[in-house]
Coordinates of C-alpha atoms in Angstrom, one line a residue:
X1 CA -47.5 -80.0 28.1
X2 CA -44.1 -78.8 29.6
X3 CA -42.2 -80.6 26.8
X4 CA -44.7 -79.6 24.2
X5 CA -45.0 -76.0 24.6
X6 CA -41.3 -75.8 23.7
X7 CA -41.6 -77.5 20.7
X8 CA -44.7 -76.5 19.1
X9 CA -43.0 -72.8 19.8
X10 CA -39.8 -73.9 18.1
X11 CA -42.0 -75.4 15.1
X12 CA -43.3 -71.9 14.6
X13 CA -40.4 -70.1 14.7
X14 CA -38.9 -72.4 12.1
X15 CA -42.4 -71.9 10.2
X16 CA -41.3 -68.1 10.1
X17 CA -38.1 -68.9 8.9
X18 CA -39.1 -71.0 6.3
X19 CA -41.7 -68.2 4.8
X20 CA -38.7 -65.4 5.5
X21 CA -36.3 -68.1 3.7
X22 CA -39.1 -68.6 0.7
X23 CA -39.7 -64.7 0.3
X24 CA -36.0 -63.3 0.4
X25 CA -35.6 -66.3 -2.1
X26 CA -37.9 -64.5 -4.5
X27 CA -36.8 -61.1 -3.7
X28 CA -33.5 -62.3 -4.3
X29 CA -34.6 -63.3 -7.7
X30 CA -36.4 -60.5 -8.4
X31 CA -33.5 -58.0 -7.3
X32 CA -31.1 -59.9 -9.8
X33 CA -33.3 -59.8 -12.8
X34 CA -34.5 -56.3 -12.1
X35 CA -30.7 -55.1 -12.0
X36 CA -30.5 -57.0 -15.3
X37 CA -33.2 -55.3 -16.9
X38 CA -31.9 -52.1 -15.7
X39 CA -28.9 -52.4 -17.5
X40 CA -30.7 -53.9 -20.6
X41 CA -33.1 -50.7 -20.3
X42 CA -30.2 -48.1 -20.0
X43 CA -28.2 -49.6 -22.5
X44 CA -31.4 -49.5 -25.0
X45 CA -31.7 -45.9 -24.0
X46 CA -28.1 -45.5 -24.9
X47 CA -27.8 -47.3 -28.4
X48 CA -31.3 -45.2 -29.5
X49 CA -29.9 -41.8 -28.3
X50 CA -26.7 -42.8 -30.4
X51 CA -28.5 -43.5 -33.1
X52 CA -31.4 -41.1 -33.0
X53 CA -28.2 -38.4 -32.9
X54 CA -26.6 -39.5 -36.2
X55 CA -26.8 -37.6 -39.4
X56 CA -26.8 -40.9 -41.2
X57 CA -29.4 -43.1 -41.7
X58 CA -29.2 -46.3 -39.5
X59 CA -28.0 -49.1 -41.0
X60 CA -30.0 -52.7 -41.6
X61 CA -27.1 -54.2 -38.7
X62 CA -27.8 -51.1 -36.0
X63 CA -31.9 -51.8 -36.4
X64 CA -31.0 -55.6 -35.9
X65 CA -28.8 -54.9 -33.0
X66 CA -31.7 -52.3 -31.8
X67 CA -34.4 -55.2 -32.2
X68 CA -32.6 -57.8 -30.3
X69 CA -31.7 -55.3 -27.7
X70 CA -35.8 -54.2 -26.9
X71 CA -36.3 -58.1 -27.7
X72 CA -34.3 -58.8 -23.8
X73 CA -35.4 -56.0 -22.4
X74 CA -39.2 -57.2 -23.1
X75 CA -38.1 -61.0 -21.8
X76 CA -36.8 -59.5 -18.8
X77 CA -40.5 -57.5 -17.8
X78 CA -42.3 -60.3 -18.6
X79 CA -40.4 -62.4 -16.4
X80 CA -40.3 -59.7 -13.6
X81 CA -44.1 -59.3 -13.9
X82 CA -44.2 -63.2 -13.5
X83 CA -42.1 -63.2 -10.6
X84 CA -44.3 -60.1 -8.9
X85 CA -47.7 -62.0 -9.7
X86 CA -46.1 -65.2 -7.8
X87 CA -44.9 -62.9 -5.0
X88 CA -48.1 -61.4 -4.4
X89 CA -50.2 -64.6 -4.2
X90 CA -47.4 -65.9 -1.4
X91 CA -48.4 -62.6 0.5
X92 CA -51.5 -60.3 -0.8
X93 CA -51.5 -57.1 -0.1
X94 CA -47.6 -57.0 0.3
X95 CA -45.9 -53.7 -0.8
X96 CA -45.1 -55.1 -4.2
X97 CA -48.0 -55.0 -5.6
X98 CA -48.2 -51.2 -4.7
X99 CA -45.9 -50.1 -7.6
X100 CA -46.4 -53.0 -9.9
X101 CA -49.2 -52.0 -11.8
X102 CA -47.4 -48.0 -12.4
X103 CA -44.3 -50.8 -13.5
X104 CA -46.8 -52.3 -16.1
X105 CA -47.6 -48.6 -17.4
X106 CA -44.1 -47.2 -17.4
X107 CA -43.7 -50.5 -19.9
X108 CA -46.8 -49.4 -22.2
X109 CA -44.9 -45.2 -22.0
X110 CA -41.7 -47.5 -23.2
X111 CA -43.6 -49.3 -26.0
X112 CA -45.2 -45.7 -27.2
X113 CA -41.9 -44.0 -27.1
X114 CA -40.2 -46.8 -29.2
X115 CA -43.2 -46.7 -31.7
X116 CA -41.7 -42.6 -32.3
X117 CA -38.3 -43.9 -32.0
X118 CA -39.1 -46.4 -35.0
X119 CA -40.7 -43.8 -37.4
X120 CA -38.3 -41.3 -36.7
X121 CA -35.0 -44.0 -37.7
X122 CA -37.4 -45.0 -40.5
X123 CA -38.1 -41.4 -42.0
X124 CA -41.7 -41.3 -41.3
X125 CA -41.3 -39.1 -38.8
X126 CA -38.9 -36.2 -37.3
X127 CA -36.6 -37.0 -34.8
X128 CA -38.5 -36.9 -31.1
X129 CA -36.4 -34.7 -28.1
X130 CA -34.0 -37.0 -26.9
X131 CA -34.7 -35.7 -23.4
X132 CA -38.5 -37.1 -23.7
X133 CA -37.1 -40.5 -24.6
X134 CA -34.5 -40.8 -22.0
X135 CA -37.0 -39.9 -19.3
X136 CA -39.3 -42.6 -20.5
X137 CA -36.8 -45.0 -20.1
X138 CA -35.2 -43.3 -16.8
X139 CA -38.6 -43.9 -15.7
X140 CA -39.3 -47.4 -16.7
X141 CA -36.0 -48.2 -14.6
X142 CA -36.9 -46.3 -11.8
X143 CA -39.8 -48.2 -11.4
X144 CA -37.4 -51.3 -11.6
X145 CA -35.7 -49.8 -8.4
X146 CA -39.1 -49.7 -6.4
X147 CA -40.2 -53.2 -7.5
X148 CA -37.1 -54.4 -6.4
X149 CA -37.0 -52.4 -3.5
X150 CA -40.4 -53.7 -2.8
X151 CA -39.6 -57.3 -2.5
X152 CA -37.4 -56.9 0.5
X153 CA -39.6 -55.6 2.4
X154 CA -42.1 -57.9 5.0
X155 CA -40.2 -60.9 5.6
X156 CA -36.6 -59.7 4.3
X157 CA -35.9 -58.4 8.0
X158 CA -36.4 -61.9 9.4
X159 CA -34.2 -65.1 9.4
X160 CA -31.5 -64.3 6.8
X161 CA -28.7 -62.6 7.0
X162 CA -28.9 -60.8 3.3
X163 CA -28.9 -57.4 4.4
X164 CA -25.7 -55.8 2.9
X165 CA -25.9 -58.1 -0.3
X166 CA -29.3 -55.6 -0.8
X167 CA -27.3 -52.6 0.1
X168 CA -24.4 -54.1 -2.2
X169 CA -27.2 -54.5 -5.0
X170 CA -28.6 -50.7 -4.4
X171 CA -25.1 -49.3 -5.0
X172 CA -24.5 -51.6 -8.0
X173 CA -27.8 -50.4 -9.5
X174 CA -27.0 -46.6 -8.6
X175 CA -23.5 -47.3 -10.2
X176 CA -24.9 -48.4 -13.1
X177 CA -27.6 -46.5 -14.0
X178 CA -25.6 -43.3 -13.1
X179 CA -23.0 -44.4 -16.2
X180 CA -26.0 -45.4 -17.8
X181 CA -27.3 -42.2 -18.1
X182 CA -23.4 -40.1 -18.7
X183 CA -22.9 -42.9 -21.6
X184 CA -26.1 -41.5 -23.0
X185 CA -26.2 -37.7 -22.6
X186 CA -22.5 -37.9 -23.7
X187 CA -23.1 -40.8 -26.5
X188 CA -25.8 -37.8 -27.9
X189 CA -23.2 -34.8 -28.0
X190 CA -20.6 -36.5 -29.8
X191 CA -22.7 -37.6 -32.4
X192 CA -24.7 -34.0 -32.7
X193 CA -20.9 -33.0 -32.6
X194 CA -21.6 -30.2 -30.4
X195 CA -20.8 -29.2 -26.9
X196 CA -22.3 -30.3 -23.9
X197 CA -24.9 -27.7 -22.6
X198 CA -25.0 -26.4 -19.4
X199 CA -28.3 -28.5 -18.7
X200 CA -26.7 -31.6 -19.6
X201 CA -23.3 -30.5 -17.2
X202 CA -25.4 -30.6 -14.7
X203 CA -27.0 -33.8 -15.2
X204 CA -23.7 -35.3 -15.3
X205 CA -22.4 -33.7 -12.4
X206 CA -25.2 -35.2 -10.6
X207 CA -24.4 -38.5 -12.1
X208 CA -21.1 -38.2 -11.3
X209 CA -21.6 -37.6 -7.5
X210 CA -24.1 -40.5 -7.3
X211 CA -22.2 -43.1 -8.7
X212 CA -18.8 -42.1 -7.0
X213 CA -20.9 -42.2 -3.5
X214 CA -21.9 -45.8 -5.0
X215 CA -18.8 -46.8 -5.7
X216 CA -16.6 -45.6 -2.4
X217 CA -19.7 -47.7 -0.7
X218 CA -19.0 -51.0 -2.5
X219 CA -15.1 -50.4 -2.2
X220 CA -15.8 -50.2 1.4
X221 CA -18.5 -53.0 1.6
X222 CA -16.2 -55.6 -0.5
X223 CA -12.9 -54.6 1.4
X224 CA -14.4 -55.9 4.4
X225 CA -16.0 -59.2 2.9
X226 CA -13.9 -62.3 2.9
X227 CA -15.6 -62.9 -1.4
X228 CA -12.0 -63.0 -3.6
X229 CA -14.2 -63.4 -6.4
X230 CA -16.1 -60.2 -5.3
X231 CA -12.9 -58.1 -4.5
X232 CA -11.4 -58.9 -8.1
X233 CA -14.5 -57.8 -9.9
X234 CA -14.7 -54.9 -8.3
X235 CA -11.1 -54.0 -9.0
X236 CA -11.7 -54.8 -12.6
X237 CA -14.7 -52.2 -11.8
X238 CA -12.3 -49.7 -10.8
X239 CA -9.8 -50.2 -13.6
X240 CA -13.1 -50.0 -16.4
X241 CA -13.8 -46.9 -15.1
X242 CA -10.8 -45.1 -13.8
X243 CA -8.0 -46.3 -16.1
X244 CA -9.7 -46.5 -19.2
X245 CA -12.8 -44.5 -19.3
X246 CA -12.0 -42.0 -17.4
X247 CA -9.1 -40.1 -19.5
X248 CA -11.5 -40.7 -22.4
X249 CA -14.2 -38.4 -20.5
X250 CA -11.9 -36.0 -19.5
X251 CA -10.9 -35.5 -23.2
X252 CA -14.8 -35.4 -23.8
X253 CA -15.0 -32.4 -21.7
X254 CA -11.7 -30.5 -22.3
X255 CA -13.2 -30.7 -26.0
X256 CA -16.7 -30.0 -25.1
X257 CA -15.2 -26.5 -23.1
X258 CA -12.8 -25.8 -26.5
X259 CA -15.2 -26.2 -28.5
X260 CA -13.4 -28.4 -30.3
X261 CA -14.0 -31.8 -32.4
X262 CA -13.7 -34.6 -30.3
X263 CA -11.1 -36.8 -29.9
X264 CA -13.4 -40.2 -30.5
X265 CA -16.5 -41.3 -31.9
X266 CA -19.6 -41.6 -30.6
X267 CA -19.0 -45.5 -31.4
X268 CA -15.7 -45.8 -30.0
X269 CA -17.3 -43.5 -26.6
X270 CA -20.5 -45.7 -26.4
X271 CA -18.4 -48.9 -26.7
X272 CA -16.1 -48.1 -23.8
X273 CA -18.7 -47.0 -21.7
X274 CA -20.7 -50.3 -22.5
X275 CA -17.6 -52.5 -21.3
X276 CA -17.4 -50.5 -17.9
X277 CA -20.7 -50.9 -17.6
X278 CA -20.9 -54.6 -18.1
X279 CA -18.1 -55.0 -15.2
X280 CA -20.4 -53.4 -12.8
X281 CA -22.9 -56.0 -14.3
X282 CA -20.6 -59.1 -13.9
X283 CA -20.3 -57.6 -10.1
X284 CA -23.7 -58.0 -9.8
X285 CA -23.8 -61.4 -10.3
X286 CA -20.9 -62.1 -8.2
X287 CA -23.1 -60.6 -5.5
X288 CA -26.1 -62.2 -6.5
X289 CA -24.0 -65.4 -6.4
X290 CA -23.3 -64.6 -2.5
X291 CA -26.7 -63.4 -2.1
X292 CA -28.0 -67.5 -3.6
X293 CA -24.8 -68.9 -1.2
X294 CA -26.5 -67.3 1.9
X295 CA -30.0 -68.1 1.5
X296 CA -29.1 -71.8 0.5
X297 CA -27.6 -72.1 3.9
X298 CA -30.7 -70.5 5.4
X299 CA -32.6 -73.5 3.6
X300 CA -30.2 -76.2 5.0
X301 CA -30.8 -74.5 8.3
X302 CA -34.5 -74.2 8.0
X303 CA -34.6 -78.0 6.9
X304 CA -32.5 -79.2 10.0
X305 CA -34.7 -77.4 12.1
X306 CA -37.7 -79.2 10.9
X307 CA -35.8 -82.5 11.2
X308 CA -34.8 -81.6 14.7
X309 CA -38.4 -80.7 15.3
X310 CA -39.9 -84.1 14.0
X311 CA -36.9 -86.4 16.2
X312 CA -38.0 -84.2 19.2
X313 CA -41.6 -85.1 18.4
X314 CA -40.6 -88.9 17.9
X315 CA -38.7 -88.4 21.4
X316 CA -41.8 -87.0 23.1
X317 CA -43.7 -89.6 21.9
X318 CA -41.5 -92.5 23.0
X319 CA -41.1 -90.8 26.4
X320 CA -44.8 -90.5 26.9
X321 CA -45.7 -93.8 25.9
X322 CA -42.6 -95.3 28.2
X323 CA -44.2 -92.8 31.4
X324 CA -47.5 -94.9 30.5
X325 CA -46.3 -97.8 31.6
X326 CA -44.8 -97.1 34.0
X327 CA -47.4 -94.8 35.6
X328 CA -49.8 -97.6 34.6
X329 CA -47.5 -100.3 36.1
X330 CA -46.7 -98.4 39.3
X331 CA -50.0 -96.5 40.0
X332 CA -52.9 -97.7 37.8
X333 CA -52.5 -101.5 38.5
X334 CA -52.2 -101.1 42.0
X335 CA -54.4 -98.5 42.4
X336 CA -57.0 -100.9 40.4
X337 CA -56.4 -104.0 43.0
X338 CA -57.0 -102.0 45.9
X339 CA -60.0 -100.9 44.5
X340 CA -61.4 -104.2 43.4
X341 CA -60.5 -105.5 46.9
X342 CA -62.3 -102.9 48.4
X343 CA -65.4 -103.5 46.2
X344 CA -65.1 -107.3 47.6
X345 CA -64.5 -105.9 50.9
X346 CA -68.1 -104.0 50.3
X347 CA -69.9 -107.2 49.7
X348 CA -68.3 -109.1 52.3
X349 CA -66.6 -111.6 50.5
X350 CA -63.3 -113.1 51.8
X351 CA -60.0 -110.9 50.5
X352 CA -56.8 -112.3 50.5
X353 CA -54.2 -110.4 52.7
X354 CA -52.9 -107.6 50.4
X355 CA -49.1 -107.5 50.6
X356 CA -47.8 -103.9 50.1
X357 CA -44.7 -104.2 47.3
X358 CA -43.6 -100.6 47.2
X359 CA -43.0 -97.6 50.1
X360 CA -44.6 -94.8 48.7
X361 CA -47.9 -93.2 49.5
X362 CA -49.8 -96.0 47.7
X363 CA -47.8 -98.6 49.7
X364 CA -49.1 -97.0 52.7
X365 CA -52.7 -97.2 51.1
X366 CA -52.1 -101.1 50.4
X367 CA -50.7 -101.2 53.8
X368 CA -53.9 -99.4 55.5
X369 CA -55.9 -101.3 53.1
X370 CA -54.7 -104.8 54.4
X371 CA -54.8 -103.6 58.2
X372 CA -58.2 -103.1 57.6
X373 CA -58.7 -106.4 56.3
X374 CA -57.3 -108.2 58.8
X375 CA -58.7 -105.8 61.8
X376 CA -62.4 -107.3 60.4
X377 CA -61.2 -110.6 59.9
X378 CA -60.2 -110.1 63.3
X379 CA -63.3 -108.9 64.6
X380 CA -65.6 -111.3 62.6
X381 CA -63.9 -113.8 64.6
X382 CA -64.2 -112.5 67.8
X383 CA -68.1 -112.1 67.0
X384 CA -68.4 -115.5 66.2
X385 CA -66.7 -116.8 69.4
X386 CA -69.0 -114.3 71.1
X387 CA -72.5 -116.1 69.8
X388 CA -70.7 -119.4 70.3
X389 CA -70.5 -119.0 73.8
X390 CA -74.2 -117.4 74.2
X391 CA -76.0 -120.1 71.9
X392 CA -73.2 -123.1 70.8
X393 CA -76.4 -124.4 68.8
X394 CA -76.7 -121.2 66.8
X395 CA -74.5 -119.1 64.5
X396 CA -75.2 -115.4 63.6
X397 CA -76.7 -115.6 60.2
X398 CA -74.5 -113.1 58.8
X399 CA -71.5 -115.1 60.0
X400 CA -72.6 -118.6 59.0
X401 CA -70.5 -119.7 55.9
X402 CA -71.5 -121.2 52.7

């Protein structure tokens, strides 16, 4: 029992750790999918904003590019929905279920907004309010954020050291979303050939603050990591945003303040901003690889724990078998012999002398039993001698031999 209780306790802990590993594996996959879906949705938001802001009609190539982008967003949505269903089956009542319905409703709203965009691009209706379109996509991206965060609730705090990687993924998403909002707002202003109004400038300022905060946190975490691939990816992010995109942004702001023509086209700005955001997506993939490596290590650790438990159980069974065999030889068999001797004595049968072979309590009991047998035999002899003296021709019936 003393051996079994620790093994059972270790088995319980191993099962909890295995559950944590399984859930974190699902949550890590969900995080990767939602970050990619957010990037694709932001890309669709920016491209649609640019097309709606253009004064000329869209070309077939542009409409085909938009359709391909929408297809990637749709594929990501369905894959995320299927994974959420799997996670709910894994743990019913999990918080990820709370936002799943809202996530699906936001997707329906996005589809409705797309229909209005298509009618506008085909000339069947006037151009919709760009703010309404951006808000519809932003609401969908926000639900992706909630789904991702909910995925790491529950088992996430147990057994697997992915907390820092999760935090990095959150900041990567926030930086990507902020840059995507900036890309859409500035693209629309350049395409309309109008200065940025006060509301857009305030939104850009807020988004820039979020971006800078996220990049600073990512810089600090990457700097203290030993992952060279992650460090190189972070350097490319900084080069893309602060080396190539920052001068273009300043020129756009300067032209907007001076109400002069913008120094670049909306297409050029959109492409450069997209290249910079793609570097953030590349960093997200590197972080996801590190997270998967951490989960793989945890899975190996959990598998090793199960192997050790099996080995411990086998060793325990062997020990129990050996202990039982030794107990039978040293305790049960001598006790059985003493029990049989006592029964024969009770029936008045002659018992061979019991030779004690041990020097413990059972040996002392055997000595006492042997003394009792010898003492009974001695008294029987004395009684027979006494009866013989009284009546040599007779013998007490109970002393007669068969």
